[in-house]
Short mmCIF file of C-alpha atoms and ligand atoms in Angstrom, two decimals:
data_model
loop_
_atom_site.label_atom_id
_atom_site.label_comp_id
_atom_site.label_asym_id
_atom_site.label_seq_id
_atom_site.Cartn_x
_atom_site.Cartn_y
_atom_site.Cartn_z
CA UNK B 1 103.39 86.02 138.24
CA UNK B 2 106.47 88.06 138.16
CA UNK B 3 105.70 90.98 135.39
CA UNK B 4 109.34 91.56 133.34
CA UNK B 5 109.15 94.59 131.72
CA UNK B 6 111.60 94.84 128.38
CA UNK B 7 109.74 97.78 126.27
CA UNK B 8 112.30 100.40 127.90
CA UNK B 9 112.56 102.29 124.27
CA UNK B 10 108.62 102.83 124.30
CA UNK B 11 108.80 104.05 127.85
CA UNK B 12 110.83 103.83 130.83
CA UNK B 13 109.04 103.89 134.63
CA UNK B 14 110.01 106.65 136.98
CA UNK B 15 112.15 106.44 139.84
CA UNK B 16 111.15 107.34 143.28
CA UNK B 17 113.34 110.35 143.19
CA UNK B 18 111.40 111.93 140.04
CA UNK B 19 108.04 110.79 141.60
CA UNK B 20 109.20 112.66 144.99
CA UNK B 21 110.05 115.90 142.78
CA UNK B 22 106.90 116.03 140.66
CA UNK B 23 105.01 115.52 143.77
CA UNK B 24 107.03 118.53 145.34
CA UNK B 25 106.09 120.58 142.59
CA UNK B 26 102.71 119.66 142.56
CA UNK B 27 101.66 120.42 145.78
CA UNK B 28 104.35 123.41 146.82
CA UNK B 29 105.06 125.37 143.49
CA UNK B 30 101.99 126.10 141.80
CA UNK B 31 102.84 129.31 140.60
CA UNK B 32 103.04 130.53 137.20
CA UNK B 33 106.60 131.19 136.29
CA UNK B 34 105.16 134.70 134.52
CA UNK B 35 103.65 136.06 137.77
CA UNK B 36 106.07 138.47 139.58
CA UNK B 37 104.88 137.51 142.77
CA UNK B 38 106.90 135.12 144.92
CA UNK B 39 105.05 132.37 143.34
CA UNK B 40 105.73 133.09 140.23
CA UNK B 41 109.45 133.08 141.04
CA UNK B 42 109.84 130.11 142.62
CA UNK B 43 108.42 128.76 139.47
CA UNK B 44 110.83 130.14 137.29
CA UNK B 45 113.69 129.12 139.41
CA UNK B 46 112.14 125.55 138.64
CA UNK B 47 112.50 125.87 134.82
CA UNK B 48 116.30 127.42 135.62
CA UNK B 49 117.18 124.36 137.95
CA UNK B 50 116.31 121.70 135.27
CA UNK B 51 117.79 123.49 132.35
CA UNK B 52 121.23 123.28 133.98
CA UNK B 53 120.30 119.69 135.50
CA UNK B 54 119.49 119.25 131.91
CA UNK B 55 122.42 121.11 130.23
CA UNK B 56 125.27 119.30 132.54
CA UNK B 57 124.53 116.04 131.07
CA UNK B 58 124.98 117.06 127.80
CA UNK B 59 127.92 119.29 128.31
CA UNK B 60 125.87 122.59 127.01
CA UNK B 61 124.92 125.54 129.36
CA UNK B 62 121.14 125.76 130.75
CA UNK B 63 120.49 128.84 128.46
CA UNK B 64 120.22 126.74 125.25
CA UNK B 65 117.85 124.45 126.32
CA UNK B 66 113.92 124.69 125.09
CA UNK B 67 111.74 122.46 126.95
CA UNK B 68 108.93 121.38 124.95
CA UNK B 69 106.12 118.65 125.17
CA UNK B 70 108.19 115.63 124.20
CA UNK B 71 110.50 114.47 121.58
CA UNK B 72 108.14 115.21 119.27
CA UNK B 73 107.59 118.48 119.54
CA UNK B 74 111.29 118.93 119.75
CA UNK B 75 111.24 117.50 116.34
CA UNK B 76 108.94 119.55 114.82
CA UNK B 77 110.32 122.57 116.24
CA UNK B 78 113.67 121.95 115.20
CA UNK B 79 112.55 121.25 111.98
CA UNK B 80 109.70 123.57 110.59
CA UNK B 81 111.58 126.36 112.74
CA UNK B 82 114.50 126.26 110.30
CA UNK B 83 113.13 125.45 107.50
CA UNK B 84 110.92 128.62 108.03
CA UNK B 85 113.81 130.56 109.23
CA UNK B 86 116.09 129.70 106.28
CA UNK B 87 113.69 129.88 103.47
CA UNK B 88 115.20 132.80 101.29
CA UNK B 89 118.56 130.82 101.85
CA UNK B 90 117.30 127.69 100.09
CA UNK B 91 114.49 125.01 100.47
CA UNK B 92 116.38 122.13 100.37
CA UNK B 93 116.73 119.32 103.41
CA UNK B 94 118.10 116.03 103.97
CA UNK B 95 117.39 112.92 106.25
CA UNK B 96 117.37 109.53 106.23
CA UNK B 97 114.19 106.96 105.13
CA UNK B 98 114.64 105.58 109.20
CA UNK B 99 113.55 108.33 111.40
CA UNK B 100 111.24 108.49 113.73
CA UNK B 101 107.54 109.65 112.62
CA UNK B 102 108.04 112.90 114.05
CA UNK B 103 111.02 113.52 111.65
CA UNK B 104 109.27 112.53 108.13
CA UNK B 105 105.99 113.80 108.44
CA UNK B 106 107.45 117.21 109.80
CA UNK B 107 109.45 117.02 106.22
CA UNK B 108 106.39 115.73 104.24
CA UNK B 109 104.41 118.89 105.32
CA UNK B 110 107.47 120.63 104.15
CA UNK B 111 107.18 118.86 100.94
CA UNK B 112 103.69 119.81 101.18
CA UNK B 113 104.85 123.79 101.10
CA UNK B 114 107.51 123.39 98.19
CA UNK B 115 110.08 122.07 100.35
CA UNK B 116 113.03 119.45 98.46
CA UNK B 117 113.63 116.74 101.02
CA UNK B 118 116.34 113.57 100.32
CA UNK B 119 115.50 110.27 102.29
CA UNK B 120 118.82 108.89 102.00
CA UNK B 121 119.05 104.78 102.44
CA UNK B 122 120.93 102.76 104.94
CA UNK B 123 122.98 99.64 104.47
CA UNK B 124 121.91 96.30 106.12
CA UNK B 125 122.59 97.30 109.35
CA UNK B 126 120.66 100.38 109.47
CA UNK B 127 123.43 102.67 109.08
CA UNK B 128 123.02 106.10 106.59
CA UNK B 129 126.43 106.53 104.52
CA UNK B 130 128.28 110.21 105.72
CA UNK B 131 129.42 110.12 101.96
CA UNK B 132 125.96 109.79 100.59
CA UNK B 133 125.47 112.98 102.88
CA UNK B 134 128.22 114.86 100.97
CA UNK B 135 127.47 113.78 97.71
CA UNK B 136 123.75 115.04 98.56
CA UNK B 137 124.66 118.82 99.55
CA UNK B 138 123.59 121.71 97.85
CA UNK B 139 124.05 124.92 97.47
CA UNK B 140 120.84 125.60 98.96
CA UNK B 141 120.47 122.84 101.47
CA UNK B 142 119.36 124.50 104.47
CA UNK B 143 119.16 121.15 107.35
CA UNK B 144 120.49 117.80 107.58
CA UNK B 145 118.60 115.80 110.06
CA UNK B 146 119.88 112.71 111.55
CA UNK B 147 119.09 110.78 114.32
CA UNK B 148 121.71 109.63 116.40
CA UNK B 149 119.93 105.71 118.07
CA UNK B 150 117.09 104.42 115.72
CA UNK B 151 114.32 103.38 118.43
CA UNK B 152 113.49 100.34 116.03
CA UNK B 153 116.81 98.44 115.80
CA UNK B 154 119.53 100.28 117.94
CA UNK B 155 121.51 101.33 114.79
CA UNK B 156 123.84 104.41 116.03
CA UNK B 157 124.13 106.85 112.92
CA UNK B 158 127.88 108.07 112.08
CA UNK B 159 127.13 111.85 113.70
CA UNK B 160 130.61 112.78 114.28
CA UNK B 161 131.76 112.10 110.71
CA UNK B 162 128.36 114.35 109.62
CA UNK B 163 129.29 116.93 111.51
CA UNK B 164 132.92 117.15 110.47
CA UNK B 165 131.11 117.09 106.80
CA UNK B 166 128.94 120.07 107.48
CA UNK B 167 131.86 121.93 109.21
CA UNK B 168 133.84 122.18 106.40
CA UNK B 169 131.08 123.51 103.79
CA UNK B 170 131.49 126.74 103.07
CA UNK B 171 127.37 127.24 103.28
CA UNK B 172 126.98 124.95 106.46
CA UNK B 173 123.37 123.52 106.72
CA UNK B 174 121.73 123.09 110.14
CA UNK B 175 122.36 119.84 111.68
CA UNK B 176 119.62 118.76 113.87
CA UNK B 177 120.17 115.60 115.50
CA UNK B 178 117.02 113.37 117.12
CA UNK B 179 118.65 112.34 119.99
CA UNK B 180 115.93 111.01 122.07
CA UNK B 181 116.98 107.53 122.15
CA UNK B 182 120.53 107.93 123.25
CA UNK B 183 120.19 110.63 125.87
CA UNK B 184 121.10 109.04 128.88
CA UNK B 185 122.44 105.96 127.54
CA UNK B 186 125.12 107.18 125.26
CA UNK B 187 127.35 110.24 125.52
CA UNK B 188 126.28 112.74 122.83
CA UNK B 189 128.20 116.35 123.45
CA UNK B 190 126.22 118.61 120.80
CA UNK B 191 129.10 121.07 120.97
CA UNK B 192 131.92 118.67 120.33
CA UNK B 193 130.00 117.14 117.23
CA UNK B 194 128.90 120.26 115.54
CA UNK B 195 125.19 119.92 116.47
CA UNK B 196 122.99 122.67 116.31
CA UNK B 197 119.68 121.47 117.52
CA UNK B 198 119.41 118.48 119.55
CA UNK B 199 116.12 116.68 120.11
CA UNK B 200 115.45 114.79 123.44
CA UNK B 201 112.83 113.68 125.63
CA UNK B 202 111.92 113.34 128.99
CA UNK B 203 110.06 109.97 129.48
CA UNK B 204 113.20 107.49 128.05
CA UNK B 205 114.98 108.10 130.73
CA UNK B 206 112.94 107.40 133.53
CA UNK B 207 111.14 111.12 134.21
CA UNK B 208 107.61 112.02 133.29
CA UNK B 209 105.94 111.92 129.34
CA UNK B 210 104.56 115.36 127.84
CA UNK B 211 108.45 116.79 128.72
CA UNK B 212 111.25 117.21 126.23
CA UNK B 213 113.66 119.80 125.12
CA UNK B 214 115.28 120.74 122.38
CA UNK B 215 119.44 122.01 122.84
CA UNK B 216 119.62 124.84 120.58
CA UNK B 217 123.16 125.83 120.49
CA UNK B 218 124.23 129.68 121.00
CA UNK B 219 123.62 131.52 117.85
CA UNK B 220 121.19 128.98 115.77
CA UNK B 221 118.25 131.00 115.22
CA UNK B 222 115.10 129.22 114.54
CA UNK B 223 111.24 130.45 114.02
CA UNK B 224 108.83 129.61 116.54
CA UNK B 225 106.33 127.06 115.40
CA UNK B 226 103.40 128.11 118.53
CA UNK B 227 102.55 131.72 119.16
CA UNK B 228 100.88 133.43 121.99
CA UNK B 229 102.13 134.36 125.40
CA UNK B 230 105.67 134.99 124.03
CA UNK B 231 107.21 133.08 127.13
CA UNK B 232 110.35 131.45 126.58
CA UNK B 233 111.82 134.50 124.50
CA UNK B 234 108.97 133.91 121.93
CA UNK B 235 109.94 130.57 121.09
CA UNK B 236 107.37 128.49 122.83
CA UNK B 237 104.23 130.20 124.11
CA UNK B 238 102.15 128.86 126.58
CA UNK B 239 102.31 128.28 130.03
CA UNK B 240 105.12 126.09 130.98
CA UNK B 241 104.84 122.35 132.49
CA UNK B 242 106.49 123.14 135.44
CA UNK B 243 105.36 119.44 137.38
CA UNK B 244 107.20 117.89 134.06
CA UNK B 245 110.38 120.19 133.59
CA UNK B 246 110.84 119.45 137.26
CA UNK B 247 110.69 115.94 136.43
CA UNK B 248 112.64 116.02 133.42
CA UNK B 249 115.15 117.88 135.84
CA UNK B 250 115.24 115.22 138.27
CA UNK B 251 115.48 112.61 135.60
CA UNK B 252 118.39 113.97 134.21
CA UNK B 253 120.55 114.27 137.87
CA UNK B 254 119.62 110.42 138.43
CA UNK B 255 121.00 109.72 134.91
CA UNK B 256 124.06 112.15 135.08
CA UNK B 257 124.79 110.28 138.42
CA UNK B 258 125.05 106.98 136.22
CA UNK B 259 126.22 107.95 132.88
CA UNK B 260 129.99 106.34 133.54
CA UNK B 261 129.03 102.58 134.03
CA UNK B 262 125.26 102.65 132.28
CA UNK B 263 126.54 101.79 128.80
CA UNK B 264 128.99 99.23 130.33
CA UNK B 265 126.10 98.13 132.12
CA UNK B 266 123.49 97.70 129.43
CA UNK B 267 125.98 96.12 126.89
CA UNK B 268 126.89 93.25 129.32
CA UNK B 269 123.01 92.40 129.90
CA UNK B 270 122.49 92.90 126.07
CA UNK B 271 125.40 90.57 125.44
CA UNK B 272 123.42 87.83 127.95
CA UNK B 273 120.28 88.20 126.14
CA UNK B 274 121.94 88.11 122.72
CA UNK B 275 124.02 85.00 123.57
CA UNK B 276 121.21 83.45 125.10
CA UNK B 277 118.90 83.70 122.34
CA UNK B 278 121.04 82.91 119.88
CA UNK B 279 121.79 79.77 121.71
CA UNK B 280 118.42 78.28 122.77
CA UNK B 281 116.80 79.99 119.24
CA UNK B 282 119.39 79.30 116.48
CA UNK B 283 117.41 80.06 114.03
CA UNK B 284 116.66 83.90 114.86
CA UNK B 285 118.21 86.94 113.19
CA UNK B 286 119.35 90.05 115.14
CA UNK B 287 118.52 92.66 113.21
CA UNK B 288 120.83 95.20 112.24
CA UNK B 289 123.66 92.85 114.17
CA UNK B 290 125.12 93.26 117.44
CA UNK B 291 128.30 96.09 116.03
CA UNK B 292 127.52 99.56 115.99
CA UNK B 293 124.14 99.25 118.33
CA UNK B 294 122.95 100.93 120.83
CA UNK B 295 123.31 98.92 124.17
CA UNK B 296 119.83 98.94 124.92
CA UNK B 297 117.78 98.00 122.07
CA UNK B 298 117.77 93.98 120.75
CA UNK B 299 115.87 93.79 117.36
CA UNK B 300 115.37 90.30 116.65
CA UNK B 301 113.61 88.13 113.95
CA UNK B 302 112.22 84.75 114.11
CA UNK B 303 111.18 84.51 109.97
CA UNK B 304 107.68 82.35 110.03
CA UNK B 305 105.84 83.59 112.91
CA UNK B 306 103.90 86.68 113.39
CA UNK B 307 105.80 89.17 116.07
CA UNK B 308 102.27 89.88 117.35
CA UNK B 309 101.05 87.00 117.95
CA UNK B 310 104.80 86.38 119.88
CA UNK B 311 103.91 89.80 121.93
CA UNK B 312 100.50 88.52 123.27
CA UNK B 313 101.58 84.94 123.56
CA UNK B 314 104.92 86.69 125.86
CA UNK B 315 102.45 89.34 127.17
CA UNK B 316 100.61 86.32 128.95
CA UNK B 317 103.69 85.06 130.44
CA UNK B 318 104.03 88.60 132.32
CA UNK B 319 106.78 89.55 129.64
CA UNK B 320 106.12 93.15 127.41
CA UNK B 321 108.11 93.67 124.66
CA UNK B 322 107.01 95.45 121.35
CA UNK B 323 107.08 94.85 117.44
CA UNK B 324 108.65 97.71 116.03
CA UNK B 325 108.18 101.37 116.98
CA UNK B 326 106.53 101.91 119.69
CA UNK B 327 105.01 105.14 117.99
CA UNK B 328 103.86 102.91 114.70
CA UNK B 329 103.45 99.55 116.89
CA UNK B 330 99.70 100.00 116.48
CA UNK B 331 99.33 100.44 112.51
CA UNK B 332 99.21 97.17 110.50
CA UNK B 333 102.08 98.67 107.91
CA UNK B 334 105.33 97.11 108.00
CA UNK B 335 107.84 98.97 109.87
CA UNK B 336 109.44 101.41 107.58
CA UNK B 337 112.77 101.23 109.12
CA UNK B 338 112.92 96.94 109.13
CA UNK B 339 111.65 97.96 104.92
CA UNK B 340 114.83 100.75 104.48
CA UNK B 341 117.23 97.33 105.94
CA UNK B 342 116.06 95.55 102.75
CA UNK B 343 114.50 92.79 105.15
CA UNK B 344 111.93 89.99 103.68
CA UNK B 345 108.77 89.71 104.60
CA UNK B 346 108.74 87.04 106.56
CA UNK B 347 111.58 88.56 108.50
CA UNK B 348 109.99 91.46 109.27
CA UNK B 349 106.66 90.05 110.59
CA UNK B 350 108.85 87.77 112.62
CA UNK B 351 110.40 90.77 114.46
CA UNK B 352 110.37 92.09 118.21
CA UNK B 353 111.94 94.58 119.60
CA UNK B 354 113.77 93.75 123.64
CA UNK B 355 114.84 97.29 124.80
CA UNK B 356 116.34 97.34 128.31
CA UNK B 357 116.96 100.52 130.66
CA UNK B 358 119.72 101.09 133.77
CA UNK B 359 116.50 99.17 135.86
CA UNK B 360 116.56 95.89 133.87
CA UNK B 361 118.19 93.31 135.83
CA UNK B 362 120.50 90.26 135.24
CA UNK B 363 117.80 87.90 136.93
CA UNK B 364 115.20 89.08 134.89
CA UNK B 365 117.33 88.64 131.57
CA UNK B 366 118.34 85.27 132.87
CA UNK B 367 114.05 84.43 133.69
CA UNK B 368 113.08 85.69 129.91
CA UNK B 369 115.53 83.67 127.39
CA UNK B 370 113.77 80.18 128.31
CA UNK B 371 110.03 81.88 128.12
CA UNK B 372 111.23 83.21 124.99
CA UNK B 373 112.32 79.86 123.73
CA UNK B 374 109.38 78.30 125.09
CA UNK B 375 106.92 80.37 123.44
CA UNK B 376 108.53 80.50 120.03
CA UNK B 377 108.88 76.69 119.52
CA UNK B 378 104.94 76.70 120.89
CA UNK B 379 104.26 79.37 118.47
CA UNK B 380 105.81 77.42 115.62
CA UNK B 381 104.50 74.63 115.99
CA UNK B 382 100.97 76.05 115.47
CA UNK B 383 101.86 78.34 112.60
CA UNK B 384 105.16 77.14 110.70
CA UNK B 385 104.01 75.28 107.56
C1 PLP R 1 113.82 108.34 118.05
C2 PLP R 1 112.61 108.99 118.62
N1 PLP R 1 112.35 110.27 118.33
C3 PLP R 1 111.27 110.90 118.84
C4 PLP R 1 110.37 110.24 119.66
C5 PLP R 1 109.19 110.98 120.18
O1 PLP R 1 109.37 111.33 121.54
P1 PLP R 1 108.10 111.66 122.46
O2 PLP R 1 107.44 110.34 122.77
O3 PLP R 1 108.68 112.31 123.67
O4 PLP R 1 107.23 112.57 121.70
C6 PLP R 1 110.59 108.88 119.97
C7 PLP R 1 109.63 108.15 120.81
O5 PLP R 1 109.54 106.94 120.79
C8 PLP R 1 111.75 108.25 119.46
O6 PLP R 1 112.03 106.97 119.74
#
């Protein structure tokens, strides 16, 4: 049975040339980058060499990225780091009720400490308002964080238009943006959108998992949130990952090398997949719709059935997709972003999420719409009342 993988936004496989450079690493450069010795600097050159591999695709230079342990820990940093750092200024933040885990429960332990925090709503398609932003601001609102792609339904946040907000306020919050699900397959320049922290991750686009970074832009100061060793300036202790920034490094040339035709690319198969579900499965419901997505990530509903009970009955087929969140997949709650859409019930136990990467292929998309179709008129049969 031919496997078809289609759970890119959980996790993306690496590519021979990141397996070739963590392998590299592993065996030649074992040194720690804080040794003097010759070792130690040909570690150190590592962490330089992937912060500009890094930097180049995001149009920022290598000295304001911060590698950390993943997307979430860029998160967290971003977050508790200046909230700590701006605490005399004011204790107020705002976000929206469709981040990713790593977002809200960094804010409800701020809440926990005394910390004001808006969730602001989206509209149907899992969009937050930039008005609702401005009509939200304080005087003492120290961070708006906003992710750019939701990993749930694709939804692509209005950043530019919150960042032309924040410009012009006289006491400019921090704007952190979560950008881990669009690195790589949408262009996001932190310095031509007025970002100040940028969250991103290595494993989504096709490099190792345990490596992230956070872009902290020239001048942003935030608190560190792990002490120790002082490496990294102070702001992340510990010894670094030096098999994963090398990774993450690699990751990003394969994906800089591919960054002009990989949207064009993914929209055109999402298009197929769209078009073909909609025609052999009239009855489903993209979620979120197909405007003002991200060209990777197909959230769709078929109200009645139970979107686990689709996953196994696909996952025997040799088909992986997921229900929600990859991240809240295994909890039994509803998905709290397919809640902040205003979706029924029905609609969002019926729900799947198809997420596609720069390896998906046309043949594969073409092999999954009738197994799709198969299995949910099978399904339904069984469990449609
Ligand atoms: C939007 C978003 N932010 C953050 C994360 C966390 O990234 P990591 O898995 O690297 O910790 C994820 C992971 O799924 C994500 O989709």
């Amino acid at each position: 049975m031919k496997e078809i993988y289609l759970d890119h936004a959980a996790t993306t496989p690496l590519v021979p040339e990141v397996i070739d450079a963590v392998t590299d690493c592993l065996k030649n450069d074992y040194g720690n980058p804080s040794s003097l010795h010759r070792l130690g600097i040909r570690a150190e050159k590592r962490i330089k060499d992937a912060k500009l591999k890094v930097s180049e695709l995001i149009k920022a230079s290598p000295e304001e990225i911060l590698f950390t342990s993943g997307g979430t820990e860029a998160n967290n940093t971003a977050i508790l780091g200046t909230a700590y750092d701006k605490k005399r200024r004011g204790m107020h933040c705002i976000t929206t009720a469709i981040e990713h885990p790593s977002v809200l429960e960094a804010f409800s332990h701020l809440e926990s400490q005394g910390y004001e925090v808006n969730y602001l709503p989206v509209n149907r398609d899992g969009v937050v308002s930039p008005e609702d932003i401005k009509n939200c601001l304080r005087e003492d609102t120290i961070l708006v964080s906003i992710m750019h792609v939701n990993n749930e339904t694709g939804s692509i946040q209005p950043i530019k238009e919150i960042g032309s907000i924040l410009n012009a306020q006289k006491n400019r919050p921090v704007f952190h943006v979560d950008a881990v699900q669009s690195f790589g397959k949408l262009e996001i320049l932190p310095h031509f959108l007025g970002i100040d922290l940028m969250s991103l991750s290595g494993h989504k686009i096709h490099g190792p998992k345990g490596i992230g970074a956070l872009f902290i832009r020239k001048g942003v100061r935030i608190q560190p949130i792990i002490f120790g060793g002082k490496q990294e300036g102070g702001l992340r202790s510990g010894t670094e990952n030096i098999p994963g920034i090398t990774g993450m490094g690699a990751a990003a040339e394969w994906t800089a090398r591919r960054k002009e035709e990989t949207p064009y690319y993914l929209s055109g198969l999402k298009k197929l997949l769209a078009e073909g579900i909609k025609k052999t499965l009239p009855d489903a419901v993209i979620n979120g719709g197909l405007e003002n997505t991200a060209p990777h990530i197909l959230s769709v509903s078929f109200p009645g059935l139970g979107g686990e009970i689709l996953l196994h009955a696909l996952e025997e087929k040799g088909v992986y997709v997921s229900t929600g969140s990859a991240c809240s997949s295994r909890s039994r709650k509803y998905s709290h972003v397919l809640k902040a859409l205003n979706l029924d019930n029905s609609t969002i136990e019926g729900s799947i999420r198809i997420s596609i990467s720069y390896l998906t292929t046309e043949e594969e998309i073409r092999s999954f719409i009738p197994i799709l179709a198969e299995t949910v008129k099978r399904i339904g049969r069984f469990t449609r009342r």
